[in-house]
């Protein structure tokens, strides 16, 4: 078992241990371990400021870690970051190509920077233009393109040199859902070809697309698992789903109850998250009683299984409570 | 071998991008061509310290043959426009209002020898010095000539025989334009990349630090050289300033000088995180560099300790090289001290910035 784990680490394309970064007194990334193997899509999920970008910058070798070790594509990033660069593709959180160059010029530059020239360069650029649906805008200034195109261009630029490892920092933020779907299909395709992919996101539903996700909060990884397993974790905080018409006063009343943690409107229903350890059935009948009193009917009220988002929120909440304690 | 080839591919790609961006940016095109020409024209024509015809108030209290003779002699030079006034109060009034640049007074007791008084407008010390110099030279010449036997004193300013400041200023403008354009351009292009996040993007590619710096410096250095050639051509063909030295020496001197200006630009970029900061820092350095260069104020008139500081100013050496190449002549070997110092300062600046930029 131990030997197996060690061999999987040896073949890992990204392997960081105890990765830490301080800015003054502030700890932006606090001793995280990240291991990603070939063909794997690893998601870093966390709110803004959780430390995702800082972690990715260290893994790419553009920011020196305060502590920890990083191996990427078999190279020690602390010592020989340059050796690994030819194997790394990086899509930064914000558009970091040149707005005053055309799409093709940007790609040509990137190809050159990775040492591609002549026919090989033209071939790869053509591949990128076709594969990422950029051919129509090849001669347009990159700065004038809509965000979705810019994101695809950034991805294209990161793929020209056929990297083994791909870092994507919030590649889909600000992009419409359709384009997001397409983006994830591309990412799957790349993973299928054996690339190790580390992607950050703050969209919870996107985390479900990853093979494995790590939930980040305040610089730490609070939980790491495959998303399906995470979704089926039993929660200590039961959830009731409430459907009612004109239950405004009821909702006002429920908000006051100490047992109620949170009420989330969702698809015409109200999801009521209860405090850990309280009896959901008893509470449901109390609510029913209250509804009858105030004459709100018809009423559907039942305990439901937690969804992925409920689990994530609960985990984050527990982590935050632990921090403030 | 393959490593060199890859390095050249990367550098070539970066250079292509730099040139494209530079030529595409209208502000940049403007920056390269217009300021040098505007400076040249303004300095060349309007703001020269040349005193062609100076207004002088004359108070002839003595009013004798000798004083009238001297006044005629002064008028005969054609360099002065004389205004006769009755008394010193009126003359001082004219001087205060800047209607005249100097007062020439023959007191009651002037009898062809004795004292006569010359008052200049010290608020414009450069032109006052010139007017006073010319005026006293004229008077002295005349007085000496009329001695028996007549004595003639010949004075001549070497290399710039008519004391035309334009000749002095063209090289000065050249040094300043190159300094301003190249230092600011380098700082701005690097800081702009940092601001836009493209610098970090470049850092994840195999592009080496040295390749990045060379790729950034070459286009700006070419712009500096272009400006030098542009100014030389305009100066020689439009302003009839002589160019007596070797053109190769001008190019070589400029390249040594560029090492300093580019190095300083890079150094500024390593401290500044926004373009605005870079601009302000650049101006913070520009002012003292220009002042300490001897461009406007002679170095020998500065306090002694400041004179030592001027040795650190690359402008100081370039100014001498360019002035001499224009007015005196000279070649690659004629200014070993200046070339050496510029090389030394340039490599220090570049070395330091290489160390600073990570
Ligand atoms: N260069 C820096 N200097 C100081 N603080 C920083 C720096 N970069 C990031 N931080 C801080 O570190 C925390 C994590 O930031 P970041 O990694 O960008 O988070 P995320 O990408 O998850 O939104 C934030 O609080 C941010 O303010
Ligand atoms: Mg981020």
XYZ file of N, CA and C in Angstrom, chain B residues 42-233:
576
model
N 13.063 74.716 -31.017
C 12.907 75.722 -29.973
C 14.261 76.260 -29.546
N 15.168 75.329 -29.272
C 16.471 75.781 -28.805
C 17.258 76.436 -29.924
N 17.149 75.852 -31.099
C 17.927 76.340 -32.219
C 17.605 77.776 -32.576
N 16.332 78.112 -32.551
C 15.958 79.451 -32.989
C 15.620 80.385 -31.842
N 14.657 79.962 -31.056
C 14.046 80.911 -30.139
C 14.865 81.157 -28.883
N 15.199 80.110 -28.212
C 15.714 80.283 -26.864
C 17.228 80.297 -26.774
N 17.884 80.678 -27.834
C 19.333 80.728 -27.718
C 19.704 81.851 -26.772
N 20.850 81.669 -26.150
C 21.351 82.723 -25.283
C 22.079 83.768 -26.125
N 22.077 83.569 -27.427
C 22.754 84.521 -28.304
C 22.233 85.908 -28.075
N 23.162 86.842 -27.996
C 22.727 88.230 -27.940
C 23.105 88.808 -29.287
N 22.126 88.983 -30.111
C 22.467 89.513 -31.429
C 22.571 91.025 -31.338
N 21.450 91.667 -31.046
C 21.485 93.113 -30.842
C 20.942 93.369 -29.449
N 21.788 93.902 -28.589
C 21.361 94.125 -27.216
C 21.033 95.601 -27.005
N 19.961 95.836 -26.213
C 19.593 97.218 -25.885
C 20.440 97.698 -24.717
N 21.015 98.874 -24.883
C 21.852 99.430 -23.827
C 21.448 100.887 -23.600
N 21.275 101.252 -22.326
C 20.979 102.651 -22.007
C 22.301 103.392 -21.809
N 22.396 104.604 -22.374
C 23.625 105.388 -22.241
C 23.325 106.655 -21.439
N 24.104 106.888 -20.380
C 23.977 108.121 -19.595
C 25.309 108.854 -19.733
N 25.309 109.852 -20.571
C 26.565 110.563 -20.832
C 26.567 111.867 -20.037
N 26.975 111.786 -18.776
C 27.004 112.983 -17.933
C 28.193 113.865 -18.291
N 29.288 113.243 -18.736
C 30.490 114.011 -19.078
C 30.267 114.819 -20.358
N 29.724 114.132 -21.349
C 29.452 114.759 -22.637
C 30.645 115.521 -23.183
N 31.743 114.795 -23.328
C 32.944 115.397 -23.917
C 33.287 114.613 -25.182
N 34.263 115.086 -25.949
C 34.651 114.424 -27.192
C 34.983 112.951 -26.952
N 35.746 112.680 -25.888
C 36.184 111.303 -25.621
C 34.993 110.389 -25.373
N 34.030 110.838 -24.596
C 32.877 109.984 -24.305
C 32.040 109.777 -25.560
N 31.853 110.850 -26.332
C 31.060 110.711 -27.562
C 31.744 109.759 -28.541
N 33.044 109.810 -28.576
C 33.801 108.930 -29.457
C 33.577 107.450 -29.080
N 33.649 107.209 -27.766
C 33.446 105.837 -27.287
C 32.044 105.341 -27.614
N 31.066 106.224 -27.411
C 29.682 105.835 -27.707
C 29.537 105.502 -29.188
N 30.150 106.304 -30.028
C 30.100 106.019 -31.470
C 30.728 104.667 -31.779
N 31.836 104.395 -31.097
C 32.521 103.117 -31.340
C 31.632 101.936 -30.968
N 30.955 102.108 -29.848
C 30.053 101.032 -29.419
C 28.930 100.848 -30.439
N 28.360 101.971 -30.854
C 27.256 101.903 -31.819
C 27.733 101.277 -33.121
N 28.984 101.546 -33.486
C 29.507 101.092 -34.774
C 29.649 99.571 -34.842
N 29.721 98.905 -33.701
C 29.862 97.445 -33.755
C 28.624 96.781 -34.329
N 27.472 97.439 -34.207
C 26.232 96.847 -34.697
C 25.638 95.834 -33.740
N 26.283 95.611 -32.638
C 25.770 94.638 -31.669
C 24.825 95.262 -30.646
N 24.802 96.586 -30.625
C 24.031 97.250 -29.563
C 23.083 98.285 -30.142
N 21.912 98.378 -29.511
C 20.974 99.450 -29.844
C 20.980 100.394 -28.641
N 21.415 101.631 -28.859
C 21.631 102.541 -27.740
C 20.430 103.441 -27.513
N 20.084 103.610 -26.238
C 19.029 104.546 -25.867
C 19.663 105.606 -24.977
N 19.615 106.856 -25.419
C 20.226 107.915 -24.613
C 19.227 108.423 -23.599
N 19.622 108.457 -22.341
C 18.730 109.002 -21.311
C 19.496 110.038 -20.509
N 18.734 110.907 -19.847
C 19.341 112.058 -19.175
C 20.041 111.705 -17.868
N 19.463 110.836 -17.087
C 20.104 110.567 -15.797
C 19.989 109.090 -15.412
N 20.647 108.730 -14.348
C 20.697 107.333 -13.915
C 19.324 106.802 -13.515
N 18.474 107.656 -12.919
C 17.147 107.195 -12.510
C 16.387 106.630 -13.704
N 16.411 107.397 -14.788
C 15.709 106.962 -15.993
C 16.318 105.665 -16.523
N 17.649 105.582 -16.481
C 18.340 104.391 -16.985
C 17.979 103.159 -16.158
N 18.006 103.348 -14.823
C 17.680 102.215 -13.951
C 16.247 101.743 -14.167
N 15.393 102.725 -14.420
C 14.001 102.381 -14.691
C 13.908 101.450 -15.906
N 14.641 101.799 -16.953
C 14.640 100.964 -18.165
C 15.174 99.562 -17.871
N 16.214 99.510 -17.043
C 16.826 98.216 -16.721
C 15.852 97.346 -15.931
N 15.161 98.011 -14.992
C 14.202 97.262 -14.190
C 13.099 96.674 -15.054
N 12.682 97.452 -16.046
C 11.601 96.960 -16.906
C 12.109 96.031 -17.996
N 13.400 95.691 -17.923
C 14.045 94.830 -18.912
C 13.998 95.410 -20.319
N 13.831 96.746 -20.416
C 13.885 97.367 -21.742
C 15.315 97.397 -22.256
N 16.245 97.444 -21.323
C 17.653 97.372 -21.722
C 18.317 96.293 -20.893
N 19.451 95.795 -21.426
C 20.152 94.729 -20.713
C 21.329 95.276 -19.919
N 21.744 96.521 -20.259
C 22.894 97.084 -19.553
C 22.822 98.613 -19.594
N 23.557 99.219 -18.664
C 23.658 100.685 -18.644
C 25.133 101.033 -18.795
N 25.405 101.996 -19.697
C 26.775 102.492 -19.863
C 26.779 103.943 -19.403
N 27.575 104.254 -18.358
C 27.511 105.598 -17.781
C 28.896 106.252 -17.799
N 28.927 107.465 -18.320
C 30.160 108.268 -18.261
C 29.940 109.327 -17.198
N 30.578 109.214 -16.044
C 30.322 110.167 -14.957
C 30.823 111.579 -15.295
N 30.422 112.564 -14.446
C 30.780 113.969 -14.664
C 32.271 114.112 -14.843
N 33.028 113.363 -14.035
C 34.473 113.596 -14.006
C 35.236 112.749 -15.011
N 34.522 112.082 -15.931
C 35.231 111.278 -16.948
C 35.946 112.227 -17.903
N 37.259 111.954 -18.120
C 37.995 112.872 -19.006
C 38.803 112.075 -20.022
N 38.287 110.967 -20.433
C 38.999 110.165 -21.433
C 39.823 109.081 -20.752
N 40.176 109.288 -19.502
C 40.768 108.181 -18.734
C 39.781 107.894 -17.601
N 40.201 107.990 -16.363
C 39.262 107.887 -15.241
C 38.374 106.647 -15.307
N 37.237 106.704 -14.633
C 36.351 105.544 -14.562
C 35.115 105.730 -15.404
N 34.654 104.664 -15.986
C 33.303 104.690 -16.520
C 32.581 103.456 -15.998
N 31.259 103.548 -15.974
C 30.478 102.546 -15.254
C 29.673 101.681 -16.230
N 29.655 100.387 -15.934
C 28.922 99.439 -16.764
C 28.056 98.588 -15.838
N 26.748 98.665 -16.031
C 25.846 97.902 -15.160
C 25.065 96.907 -16.001
N 25.087 95.629 -15.590
C 24.366 94.604 -16.362
C 23.143 94.099 -15.613
N 22.277 93.449 -16.340
C 21.064 92.868 -15.735
C 21.395 91.468 -15.212
N 21.655 91.420 -13.910
C 22.096 90.143 -13.337
C 21.013 89.096 -13.258
N 19.761 89.496 -13.473
C 18.687 88.503 -13.367
C 18.751 87.511 -14.513
N 19.409 87.893 -15.586
C 19.596 86.968 -16.699
C 21.099 86.842 -16.877
N 21.719 86.086 -15.971
C 23.164 86.192 -15.824
C 23.917 85.770 -17.080
N 23.390 84.805 -17.778
C 24.102 84.368 -18.969
C 24.209 85.462 -20.014
N 23.071 86.078 -20.310
C 23.114 87.091 -21.357
C 23.806 88.344 -20.826
N 23.670 88.621 -19.517
C 24.354 89.766 -18.949
C 25.856 89.613 -19.155
N 26.330 88.400 -18.875
C 27.756 88.160 -19.035
C 28.197 88.416 -20.472
N 27.368 87.956 -21.381
C 27.710 88.134 -22.792
C 27.727 89.605 -23.185
N 26.666 90.320 -22.780
C 26.568 91.732 -23.145
C 27.728 92.501 -22.534
N 27.943 92.256 -21.255
C 29.002 92.978 -20.563
C 30.351 92.675 -21.196
N 30.530 91.408 -21.535
C 31.789 90.997 -22.139
C 32.028 91.714 -23.453
N 31.002 91.712 -24.285
C 31.155 92.343 -25.597
C 31.352 93.848 -25.468
N 30.574 94.418 -24.535
C 30.617 95.859 -24.355
C 31.996 96.284 -23.846
N 32.484 95.583 -22.835
C 33.773 95.982 -22.273
C 34.898 95.713 -23.259
N 34.744 94.642 -24.030
C 35.773 94.365 -25.032
C 35.840 95.502 -26.050
N 34.666 95.964 -26.482
C 34.619 97.050 -27.454
C 35.287 98.304 -26.887
N 34.917 98.636 -25.653
C 35.462 99.835 -25.029
C 36.976 99.722 -24.867
N 37.392 98.547 -24.397
C 38.821 98.361 -24.153
C 39.592 98.456 -25.469
N 39.069 97.793 -26.481
C 39.714 97.849 -27.792
C 39.896 99.298 -28.225
N 38.807 100.043 -28.077
C 38.840 101.410 -28.560
C 39.844 102.244 -27.780
N 39.828 102.099 -26.467
C 40.744 102.865 -25.631
C 42.188 102.513 -25.967
N 42.432 101.211 -26.149
C 43.794 100.786 -26.439
C 44.252 101.285 -27.808
N 43.315 101.240 -28.779
C 43.641 101.663 -30.137
C 44.114 103.108 -30.191
N 43.485 103.938 -29.354
C 43.759 105.363 -29.436
C 44.960 105.791 -28.615
N 45.589 104.827 -28.002
C 46.866 105.119 -27.365
C 47.898 105.412 -28.444
N 48.951 106.128 -28.073
C 50.068 106.310 -28.992
C 51.262 105.541 -28.486
N 51.819 104.601 -29.137
C 51.320 104.014 -30.378
C 50.082 103.159 -30.098
N 49.203 103.058 -31.080
C 47.958 102.315 -30.836
C 48.248 100.842 -30.492
N 47.538 100.367 -29.564
C 47.683 98.976 -29.129
C 46.447 98.223 -29.562
N 46.634 97.091 -30.136
C 45.436 96.349 -30.531
C 45.356 95.036 -29.765
N 44.232 94.775 -29.224
C 44.037 93.535 -28.478
C 43.069 92.666 -29.264
N 43.541 91.526 -29.663
C 42.643 90.665 -30.440
C 42.132 89.541 -29.553
N 40.832 89.477 -29.374
C 40.277 88.342 -28.644
C 39.400 87.561 -29.598
N 39.365 86.274 -29.384
C 38.542 85.452 -30.254
C 38.109 84.240 -29.461
N 36.884 83.923 -29.522
C 36.446 82.694 -28.858
C 36.719 81.546 -29.800
N 37.461 80.594 -29.316
C 37.806 79.485 -30.189
C 36.602 78.610 -30.492
N 36.627 77.988 -31.621
C 35.680 76.936 -32.052
C 34.272 77.443 -32.309
N 33.914 78.467 -31.675
C 32.566 78.975 -31.880
C 32.756 80.463 -32.022
N 33.266 80.859 -33.209
C 33.873 82.167 -33.320
C 32.903 83.318 -33.129
N 31.674 83.083 -33.475
C 30.710 84.156 -33.260
C 29.993 84.001 -31.937
N 30.519 83.108 -31.114
C 29.885 82.805 -29.833
C 28.428 82.450 -30.024
N 28.162 81.685 -31.092
C 26.772 81.326 -31.336
C 26.404 80.155 -30.447
N 25.501 80.392 -29.533
C 25.130 79.358 -28.582
C 24.467 78.178 -29.251
N 23.852 78.435 -30.384
C 23.174 77.375 -31.100
C 24.103 76.171 -31.267
N 25.376 76.489 -31.560
C 26.348 75.426 -31.758
C 26.526 74.610 -30.491
N 26.509 75.313 -29.371
C 26.687 74.591 -28.114
C 25.445 73.803 -27.767
N 24.317 74.317 -28.164
C 23.079 73.718 -27.691
C 22.700 72.456 -28.437
N 23.016 72.408 -29.705
C 22.618 71.217 -30.460
C 23.153 69.937 -29.815
N 24.431 69.892 -29.495
C 24.918 68.672 -28.831
C 24.234 68.440 -27.485
N 23.968 69.521 -26.778
C 23.299 69.383 -25.488
C 21.924 68.782 -25.635
N 21.198 69.261 -26.643
C 19.853 68.744 -26.884
C 19.906 67.264 -27.225
N 20.910 66.930 -28.035
C 21.081 65.532 -28.431
C 21.213 64.651 -27.196
N 22.114 65.063 -26.303
C 22.355 64.267 -25.099
C 21.083 64.151 -24.275
N 20.348 65.247 -24.168
C 19.137 65.238 -23.346
C 18.017 64.417 -23.950
N 17.823 64.590 -25.256
C 16.741 63.850 -25.910
C 16.987 62.350 -25.807
N 18.228 61.951 -26.054
C 18.539 60.519 -25.982
C 18.311 60.013 -24.564
N 18.762 60.785 -23.599
C 18.590 60.383 -22.204
C 17.108 60.202 -21.876
N 16.336 61.246 -22.170
C 14.920 61.216 -21.799
C 14.196 60.097 -22.533
N 14.387 60.052 -23.858
C 13.643 59.076 -24.654
C 13.983 57.650 -24.239
N 15.259 57.338 -24.161
C 15.607 55.923 -23.947
C 15.356 55.491 -22.508
N 15.701 56.342 -21.544
C 15.502 55.938 -20.150
C 14.020 55.704 -19.876
N 13.200 56.648 -20.318
C 11.764 56.522 -20.052
C 11.165 55.350 -20.829
N 11.549 55.214 -22.101
C 10.975 54.122 -22.904
C 11.259 52.757 -22.291
N 12.490 52.542 -21.894
C 12.829 51.238 -21.308
C 12.019 51.008 -20.038
N 12.042 52.003 -19.167
C 11.315 51.842 -17.905
C 9.841 51.567 -18.172
N 9.255 52.329 -19.119
C 7.831 52.185 -19.384
C 7.493 50.829 -19.980
N 8.285 50.363 -20.944
C 7.892 49.104 -21.591
C 7.993 47.937 -20.600
N 8.983 47.979 -19.719
C 9.089 46.882 -18.750
C 7.959 46.970 -17.718
N 7.727 48.185 -17.227
C 6.700 48.329 -16.190
C 5.309 48.050 -16.749
N 5.096 48.418 -18.009
C 3.801 48.130 -18.618
C 3.533 46.626 -18.624
N 4.575 45.859 -18.922
C 4.408 44.399 -18.907
C 4.095 43.902 -17.501
N 4.711 44.552 -16.518
C 4.445 44.108 -15.158
C 2.997 44.446 -14.787
N 2.572 45.663 -15.156
C 1.207 46.102 -14.843
C 0.160 45.193 -15.478
N 0.411 44.797 -16.726
C -0.578 44.006 -17.452
C -0.505 42.514 -17.163
N 0.468 42.122 -16.336
C 0.580 40.700 -16.004
C 1.298 39.902 -17.079
N 1.727 40.586 -18.156
C 2.389 39.850 -19.229
C 3.823 39.485 -18.845
N 4.395 40.223 -17.903
C 5.755 39.910 -17.467
C 5.772 38.552 -16.768
N 4.775 38.346 -15.910
C 4.700 37.055 -15.226
C 4.476 35.932 -16.235
N 3.659 36.231 -17.237
C 3.403 35.258 -18.295
C 4.701 34.898 -19.014
N 5.559 35.913 -19.258
C 6.841 35.648 -19.913
C 7.736 34.801 -19.023
N 7.573 34.980 -17.706
C 8.440 34.265 -16.772
C 8.182 32.762 -16.750
N 6.997 32.333 -17.188
C 6.757 30.882 -17.214
C 7.241 30.249 -18.514
N 7.639 31.082 -19.478
C 8.179 30.520 -20.717
C 9.683 30.295 -20.533
N 10.303 29.571 -21.441
C 11.748 29.337 -21.293
C 12.605 30.578 -21.542
N 11.995 31.708 -21.834
C 12.758 32.933 -22.086
C 13.652 33.248 -20.883
N 14.956 33.402 -21.147
C 15.891 33.685 -20.049
C 15.883 35.175 -19.733
N 16.303 35.482 -18.540
C 16.327 36.880 -18.099
C 17.151 37.747 -19.042
N 18.311 37.224 -19.404
C 19.201 37.987 -20.275
C 18.568 38.204 -21.646
N 17.879 37.174 -22.145
C 17.209 37.312 -23.442
C 16.122 38.378 -23.355
N 15.399 38.360 -22.253
C 14.344 39.362 -22.057
C 14.938 40.760 -22.083
N 16.034 40.950 -21.346
C 16.629 42.284 -21.251
C 17.175 42.721 -22.597
N 17.868 41.821 -23.279
C 18.413 42.174 -24.590
C 17.272 42.525 -25.547
N 16.212 41.729 -25.498
C 15.065 41.975 -26.371
C 14.390 43.300 -26.079
N 14.424 43.722 -24.837
C 13.836 45.010 -24.472
C 14.747 46.165 -24.857
N 16.068 45.958 -24.714
C 17.003 47.071 -24.899
C 17.313 47.376 -26.367
N 17.387 46.326 -27.186
C 17.795 46.570 -28.579
C 16.867 47.566 -29.295
N 15.547 47.378 -29.234
C 14.698 48.328 -29.952
C 14.855 49.754 -29.432
N 14.977 49.906 -28.128
C 15.099 51.254 -27.573
C 16.453 51.864 -27.934
N 17.497 51.033 -27.925
C 18.816 51.530 -28.316
C 18.776 52.023 -29.760
N 18.072 51.297 -30.616
C 17.978 51.711 -32.018
C 17.233 53.042 -32.134
N 16.225 53.206 -31.291
C 15.514 54.482 -31.300
C 16.449 55.604 -30.868
N 17.262 55.351 -29.851
C 18.234 56.349 -29.402
C 19.183 56.727 -30.525
N 19.698 55.719 -31.226
C 20.611 55.979 -32.342
C 19.903 56.745 -33.454
N 18.665 56.344 -33.703
C 17.879 57.016 -34.735
C 17.728 58.499 -34.397
N 17.429 58.788 -33.133
C 17.267 60.181 -32.727
C 18.577 60.962 -32.887
N 19.686 60.320 -32.548
C 20.980 60.995 -32.678
C 21.247 61.344 -34.145
N 20.967 60.389 -35.024
C 21.222 60.645 -36.438
C 20.278 61.718 -36.971
N 19.019 61.635 -36.535
C 18.028 62.633 -36.947
C 18.472 64.030 -36.529
N 18.878 64.163 -35.282
C 19.278 65.481 -34.781
C 20.535 65.967 -35.493
N 21.468 65.055 -35.740
C 22.687 65.451 -36.443
C 22.361 65.984 -37.833
N 21.505 65.250 -38.543
C 21.165 65.674 -39.896
C 20.477 67.036 -39.878
